[in-house]
Amino acid sequence: MTAQSLGVCYYPEHWPEERWETDADLMREAGIAYVRIGEFAWSRLEPNPGEYDFGWLTRAIDTLHEKGLKIVLGTPTATPPKWLVDRMPDMVALDADGRPRGFGSRRHYCFSHEPYARECERIVTALAKAFGEHPGVAAWQTDNEYGCHDTVVSYSRAARDAFREWLEAKYGEISRLNEAWGNVFWSMEYRGFSEIDLPNLTVTEANPAHRLDFRRFSSDQVLRFNRRQVEIIREFSPGRDILHNFMGSVTDFDHYKLSEDLDAASWDSYPLGFLERDTDDEAHKLKYMRVGDPDLQAFHHDLYRACGRGRWWVMEQQPGPVNWAPWNPAPLAGAQRLWAYEAFAAGAEVVSWFRWRQAPFAQEQHHEALLLPDGSRNEAYETCRAVSKELAALDCKVVNMRADVTLVFDYESDWAWRIQPQGADFSYLKLVLAFYRGLRKAGLTVDIVPPSAEAVKERKLIVLPGLMCPNGELINELATSPAMILAGPRTGAKTDDFQIPSGLPPGDFRKVIDFDVWRVETLRPGAQVRLKNRDAGLCLERWREFARPGEGAMPIIESEDGHPALLANGKRAYLAGWPTEDLLDEVIAYCLEQAGLPRLTLPDGIRIRDHGPHRFVFNYLEDEQDISAFSGGGEIAVGGKRLAGAGVAIVAKRGDKVDR
Amino acid sequence: MTAQSLGVCYYPEHWPEERWETDADLMREAGIAYVRIGEFAWSRLEPNPGEYDFGWLTRAIDTLHEKGLKIVLGTPTATPPKWLVDRMPDMVALDADGRPRGFGSRRHYCFSHEPYARECERIVTALAKAFGEHPGVAAWQTDNEYGCHDTVVSYSRAARDAFREWLEAKYGEISRLNEAWGNVFWSMEYRGFSEIDLPNLTVTEANPAHRLDFRRFSSDQVLRFNRRQVEIIREFSPGRDILHNFMGSVTDFDHYKLSEDLDAASWDSYPLGFLERDTDDEAHKLKYMRVGDPDLQAFHHDLYRACGRGRWWVMEQQPGPVNWAPWNPAPLAGAQRLWAYEAFAAGAEVVSWFRWRQAPFAQEQHHEALLLPDGSRNEAYETCRAVSKELAALDCKVVNMRADVTLVFDYESDWAWRIQPQGADFSYLKLVLAFYRGLRKAGLTVDIVPPSAEAVKERKLIVLPGLMCPNGELINELATSPAMILAGPRTGAKTDDFQIPSGLPPGDFRKVIDFDVWRVETLRPGAQVRLKNRDAGLCLERWREFARPGEGAMPIIESEDGHPALLANGKRAYLAGWPTEDLLDEVIAYCLEQAGLPRLTLPDGIRIRDHGPHRFVFNYLEDEQDISAFSGGGEIAVGGKRLAGAGVAIVAKRGDKVDR
Amino acid sequence: MTAQSLGVCYYPEHWPEERWETDADLMREAGIAYVRIGEFAWSRLEPNPGEYDFGWLTRAIDTLHEKGLKIVLGTPTATPPKWLVDRMPDMVALDADGRPRGFGSRRHYCFSHEPYARECERIVTALAKAFGEHPGVAAWQTDNEYGCHDTVVSYSRAARDAFREWLEAKYGEISRLNEAWGNVFWSMEYRGFSEIDLPNLTVTEANPAHRLDFRRFSSDQVLRFNRRQVEIIREFSPGRDILHNFMGSVTDFDHYKLSEDLDAASWDSYPLGFLERDTDDEAHKLKYMRVGDPDLQAFHHDLYRACGRGRWWVMEQQPGPVNWAPWNPAPLAGAQRLWAYEAFAAGAEVVSWFRWRQAPFAQEQHHEALLLPDGSRNEAYETCRAVSKELAALDCKVVNMRADVTLVFDYESDWAWRIQPQGADFSYLKLVLAFYRGLRKAGLTVDIVPPSAEAVKERKLIVLPGLMCPNGELINELATSPAMILAGPRTGAKTDDFQIPSGLPPGDFRKVIDFDVWRVETLRPGAQVRLKNRDAGLCLERWREFARPGEGAMPIIESEDGHPALLANGKRAYLAGWPTEDLLDEVIAYCLEQAGLPRLTLPDGIRIRDHGPHRFVFNYLEDEQDISAFSGGGEIAVGGKRLAGAGVAIVAKRGDKVDR
């Protein structure tokens, strides 16, 4: 079993070479094991075309290695230097308005631009040859945060040409594409693949099938781009783990599929930035302003554990205020420690802080770090040191278990429902998060999984809201599974071609539970579908389906206007709308009872997670809370029965079945 | 007199040919008389350049005709196929940012592009020759929803060149244009027509006279485009009615003028979509979420009755939830029936549902239809069948009467005040709708009319708010009319050249009532002009004028700061600001009293309409209401004294004067 | 001492020549001394390339001069005619999206376009030669409202090339630029100046140092453009004052520096337009809707007095409703007079109304004037006449005094914090205005000054919030000043290169008071930092710094979470966050006590200003207020102890020290 440890992101090129040794000593003192370096350094590694300067990087790696630190080496392809862009100005992506996305920050390239891809192969090859077998190099990171700043999709000529090829490979005959997309509608039929444009700047909405295929293509281009780097590194740096640092809340490409080429997944976790930037609920933002959303990070942890097939890191962990959200508050004292433990409790191998020392120049001057700009220690440095000591004392190791409860998250569904929300506030990610939150509030440990038959095997509760088009194997698995299954809304709502299934939704999912959806409606904020025998707080909102139960299915909850809100046939249930938080709690309680699973009612802001021999208890509120009822009865190794704001308790517990 | 009947929009090319006969049978069973087909089918009618395939359309028309259905044949020019766009890429419109509006949805053409116009002549000629004398073809529809998706205005080179010609034809000499536009201001003077650009992308606002002329030109281009099709159809399809389906809430070109080339007007009525998309008042949206605004559809009915000189249809009637508004709720049970009767009560010849069968593919998958995607009957199918039976039982026929009350709606005024709102929330359409709502709430049947002398003759109450520049004939008619006249705010505020009249507003309208407006002010939400002896709810908001009464005029209502709010001279009144709903009720009550017209005070959400031998009573609320006081005392043929939510009552009444 | 007088802006070219004499007579009757003409008239001065027509202007000037009016002649370079733009289409600026900003309104030129600059030299030379020594010409105005409509910054090729030259001149070596900007970050390093692009259309934010230099360059381009005109006018029109009319709230270039080339500053004051357009607080907008913000105009008066080194005008004074704000209400009766006196009380030489007669055509039809469009007198004409009589009766003269209290406003800080707000609602201008408002509410007369050592000499209280990088001389002056000094937040937060100072903020400002700032956080609306022993209304919001007191400094106010909110060392204080209005009142009270300055507590909406022998009292509310407590005890020359809404009282007082 892998010991859980800490890391940090470091940019030696930003600081005088004389300082490097001091930095390495300070890292060791703080208990850091891994140091990520090299990413973004192309202009220093190749200051002029073809003129490599690897000396400084060699010295930096040597310095760190000599102090016992393990290096994660990043490829610099997220920041091609200006001379390269000037040589091939059409390498940049075009935005949806057709404007080139210029040099001067980062990620200024189009994934479909072949000459740029070859430049990347060249620099990665040079780096892999130079450092691939260095004993200090423990792992690699490809590029940086694919997709951050809306960079997956490009409307360039290169993208258009590649999309045409991708379509031809997929469909073979143009008639098959025309049929799949329904192009007879509005005379959108093509006579050949070379007539197809990208789906931007249309007068009104483009064909959703066209858009979904463009999304799939764009995702594939990222995979292809990444795979080229992976293959080079595998050749020249045998035995090293290859990772990529996915950015939280970015869903524009399929992280499961890209991860198949990696040894482990990792993600960049900025709890306060994400809360501020990505949340709609103002009261929620204020409430969790200094500790972060109690479920968003955990959701990503569980997602990337699936991506990495059990192996995953937090590659960048927020250390203090950041610079990029609309507002950037400071964490409550202790919050950074809570974040680290939430990750370790979810099985992270490494939690790596971003970044080592706050930069006094350029774009991220207000992004905190372990050290202040003047090189002295900041708050997070002390946090890091304290956590590393605790980790050692507790002998924390990665323990991968198969959770009884699983929640399916699917990238294609996210693209599909963004293309066709039907109601302005329909968000697949928010829908899945709502279910995740409900499960967490019930005290459950959850596996997020892709929509595959294998992933849902041997579970007691399988939840799959909004899954556009479950594949045949998954449906067969579900149809024979003894687990409690909760689906809907929108589960099975489309075919793979983005059409309404013949015979109406949920299409083949009817093998799991028999009903059909003959109508959907969407509801503006304030509009509700009231339910029979229930208060106004337990209702449907945003999205509602009109369903007819089929054989064996019957309404469990009904609307006041006489339609089923929750349908069930034994241990198969379908929720025909977007539930309020309270209604979802009721539905989850129902499902847990059916599944024979225990349910806790955690207080506001308290979350728990069982991992290996420990139960972790987290307090996401700013006020102290009593957690005695939820600590599980074991010995409290860390913390106490009264948990301060942002506090963590670690309780010894009986061993669970340990295998995956 | 024309019997009132039902229709449906059908796309045979979307479904297997074997299904067509079944569809025709089902249509007959539902009481459908008219079937619109063919629009959008260019890629099927001409799959390759010059290679026509009319066989399928012939078979579709034959199939429908054989079952006794009458065909409305649409021209396919709203959706030119990709091969055509690729042959003349500059045929697409440019948006105000200068971006080409691409292929992939619909309406991707510029009205000023002459080669495209010739392509349209070619395909329309071919169709008209092929089907013009087919006994099943009862009528034609030109193109589809001119102006939908903001497609009237184009900033292309073709538009620029055509605009220069249009200006030269209008002004002859550049000096006349310079004077009319006031181009001495800010050195905007031109030395020739070829110096004039389109009024987009200017540093700050462009000259409003420049913008208004560009709006007039753009409207004329639509008329010209349509007329070319009409002339071809007239030649090759004698005796058939030619219609166009105007889109609700689109005012970017002059529907009165375009309709002069048609035999009847028609419009596309989506009550829930319009409410959700076009309304500002959130509470109002929630209140009428499932039945629609009680006045918006009626307003359009009255408008298109004027456009069609008494002959008009609803060409597309919402059958269930649609797909294109921000949120898309389901109608309350019965609402679709209410909508149909609101149209028939206003004299519609045909109400035609959109569409026959819900498409499982492409952009409108979530747009309901009479049939479900699987071909089975949906809610609206049953509604259609029920309404057709009722129509037959009641022997409903079109009866055109000249209403005592008329409200002037003018397209140019709409363009003018959009160009120069002066206050961010000034909307001419909303202003006229407010007056219309007030008249409807008082139980009145209203004719919407263009600003012409003929249109206001033989009325008892003439209302003309915001009419920018009444023409001389209209002014003369008003000046001698015995009717009660209510004008303002902004009536007569500009000359035809978009200048303030010499001698101040209302310019020549002073012949009707003598006063001048020396100042206007606009008021942000929350700001009010309080009135003497009135509660805060009866005040002016948004827009206020400072007026001085002239000879014979005197203030009827005054502001607390001492300016007239309502001026009158006998039966001529002028309202010097934007009234609250309650104040407008008072003003209308005053006018009705002066006009000697009866006034009802309808309950919230109740509306009535007298048509031929019937009084129709509509309940736009979701709750049951007692309508005994408003049913007029005759025998209740349909419905009862207690009217359910979305209910309709039809009451027999004494015959009215019937002529027009 | 200069007598204070009135002026007006006049466009003789808009009116028939026969009217000019009448206008001149009416101006005299209203007590007008100065008439600004000629700006915007290029198309009349040069109707065809090289073909001058100065005859009409000669006659206009003669007519006015003969009536004893003094002319301010404007150069027409803000509105190049169409023929000129057609000759050099690339003379227009490009906006941040890369779109050319077209002809059809005004300011359609790029400051970096050299051929256009030469055209300006040509027309200015011709005008200066023709009219420079005309006895009626008393002064010149260059161009019009530089920067209005966001026209300082251009993303054109001309701007890019000029920026490269500017950078090369500034840095000499590219390595120095790379270091100053920190371009090692994200591989942004350049190999030469010709690689540098403008900082628009980057994928995510561009380097803030890059952006700040581009702002500085853009400001310099305006200075350079203006200086070329000034030099020509100086040569051909000796002895005449040269002014420019700065637009209120425009801060995109350095008005202090540009004013160094002028004889006097002037600005365009639109109290209601600015309130409506530039304020965030809806309640505040409604409260002051008809009189304007009580401090915004005064702030600008004090700012332009500094720009003009004591000599300044209001070149355009709002006379009634305007046309360009989102909503445009009418002033309360008397408000225009109050505005004039607020300017005279601040030492204005001239208050000049915009404009003489309301234009019935083109863009500003709804902008009121002294005369109505029909040539009759409007409200502001009578106001002008009344004020001119009062001025004469009071013998009002400009008296320049050095105020005890000074507030530093710095253009570079404004650019810097707009580039890097860190919290979405951080605005330097709003921050400085908050301090100004607090000082005004305490009854103080304030000098706004640039960040120079000279400017802060001989003061009793020096306030410098948010001053990014105080220069060495200023720091030295402050370090030895006996005055009370109040700095922060963000004072000294960056170096001149837009980097965090080594040794942390406030960098060298530590010589004034010793502390450091190790963290900043920003707070969304609703989030507060509560303070010890204070109510919730006295707290920090928006922006908060975590500071550590150094030698001699100690916390005066502390947050509940234990950090200093106000630090002080004797008479040097630093405020570590954005205070609520009530907290700022407390801080200012503390500073005034330390400074030994008296403090008034003016009622809501009341402001006072001492000028020469008078105390002026202003009532910005709509209701009458009792001002006896604040009138100073002298004889009331104008107004009375009870002051009507928008009222002005002028009270005789003892003479002050008069020198500057």
mmCIF file of C-alpha atoms in Angstrom, chain A residues 399 401 610-615 651-658:
data_model
loop_
_atom_site.group_PDB
_atom_site.id
_atom_site.type_symbol
_atom_site.label_atom_id
_atom_site.label_comp_id
_atom_site.label_asym_id
_atom_site.label_seq_id
_atom_site.Cartn_x
_atom_site.Cartn_y
_atom_site.Cartn_z
ATOM 1 C CA VAL A 399 -6.650 1.856 0.749
ATOM 2 C CA MET A 401 -12.280 -0.147 -1.511
ATOM 3 C CA ASP A 610 -14.351 6.088 5.933
ATOM 4 C CA HIS A 611 -10.938 5.205 4.586
ATOM 5 C CA GLY A 612 -8.949 2.149 5.613
ATOM 6 C CA PRO A 613 -8.726 2.016 9.367
ATOM 7 C CA HIS A 614 -10.033 5.554 9.839
ATOM 8 C CA ARG A 615 -13.226 7.508 9.841
ATOM 9 C CA VAL A 651 -11.265 8.171 14.408
ATOM 10 C CA ALA A 652 -10.015 4.606 14.494
ATOM 11 C CA LYS A 653 -12.514 2.094 13.191
ATOM 12 C CA ARG A 654 -12.868 -1.594 12.432
ATOM 13 C CA GLY A 655 -11.320 -2.692 9.129
ATOM 14 C CA ASP A 656 -13.547 -2.871 6.071
ATOM 15 C CA LYS A 657 -13.330 -5.259 3.194
ATOM 16 C CA VAL A 658 -10.289 -4.033 1.341
#
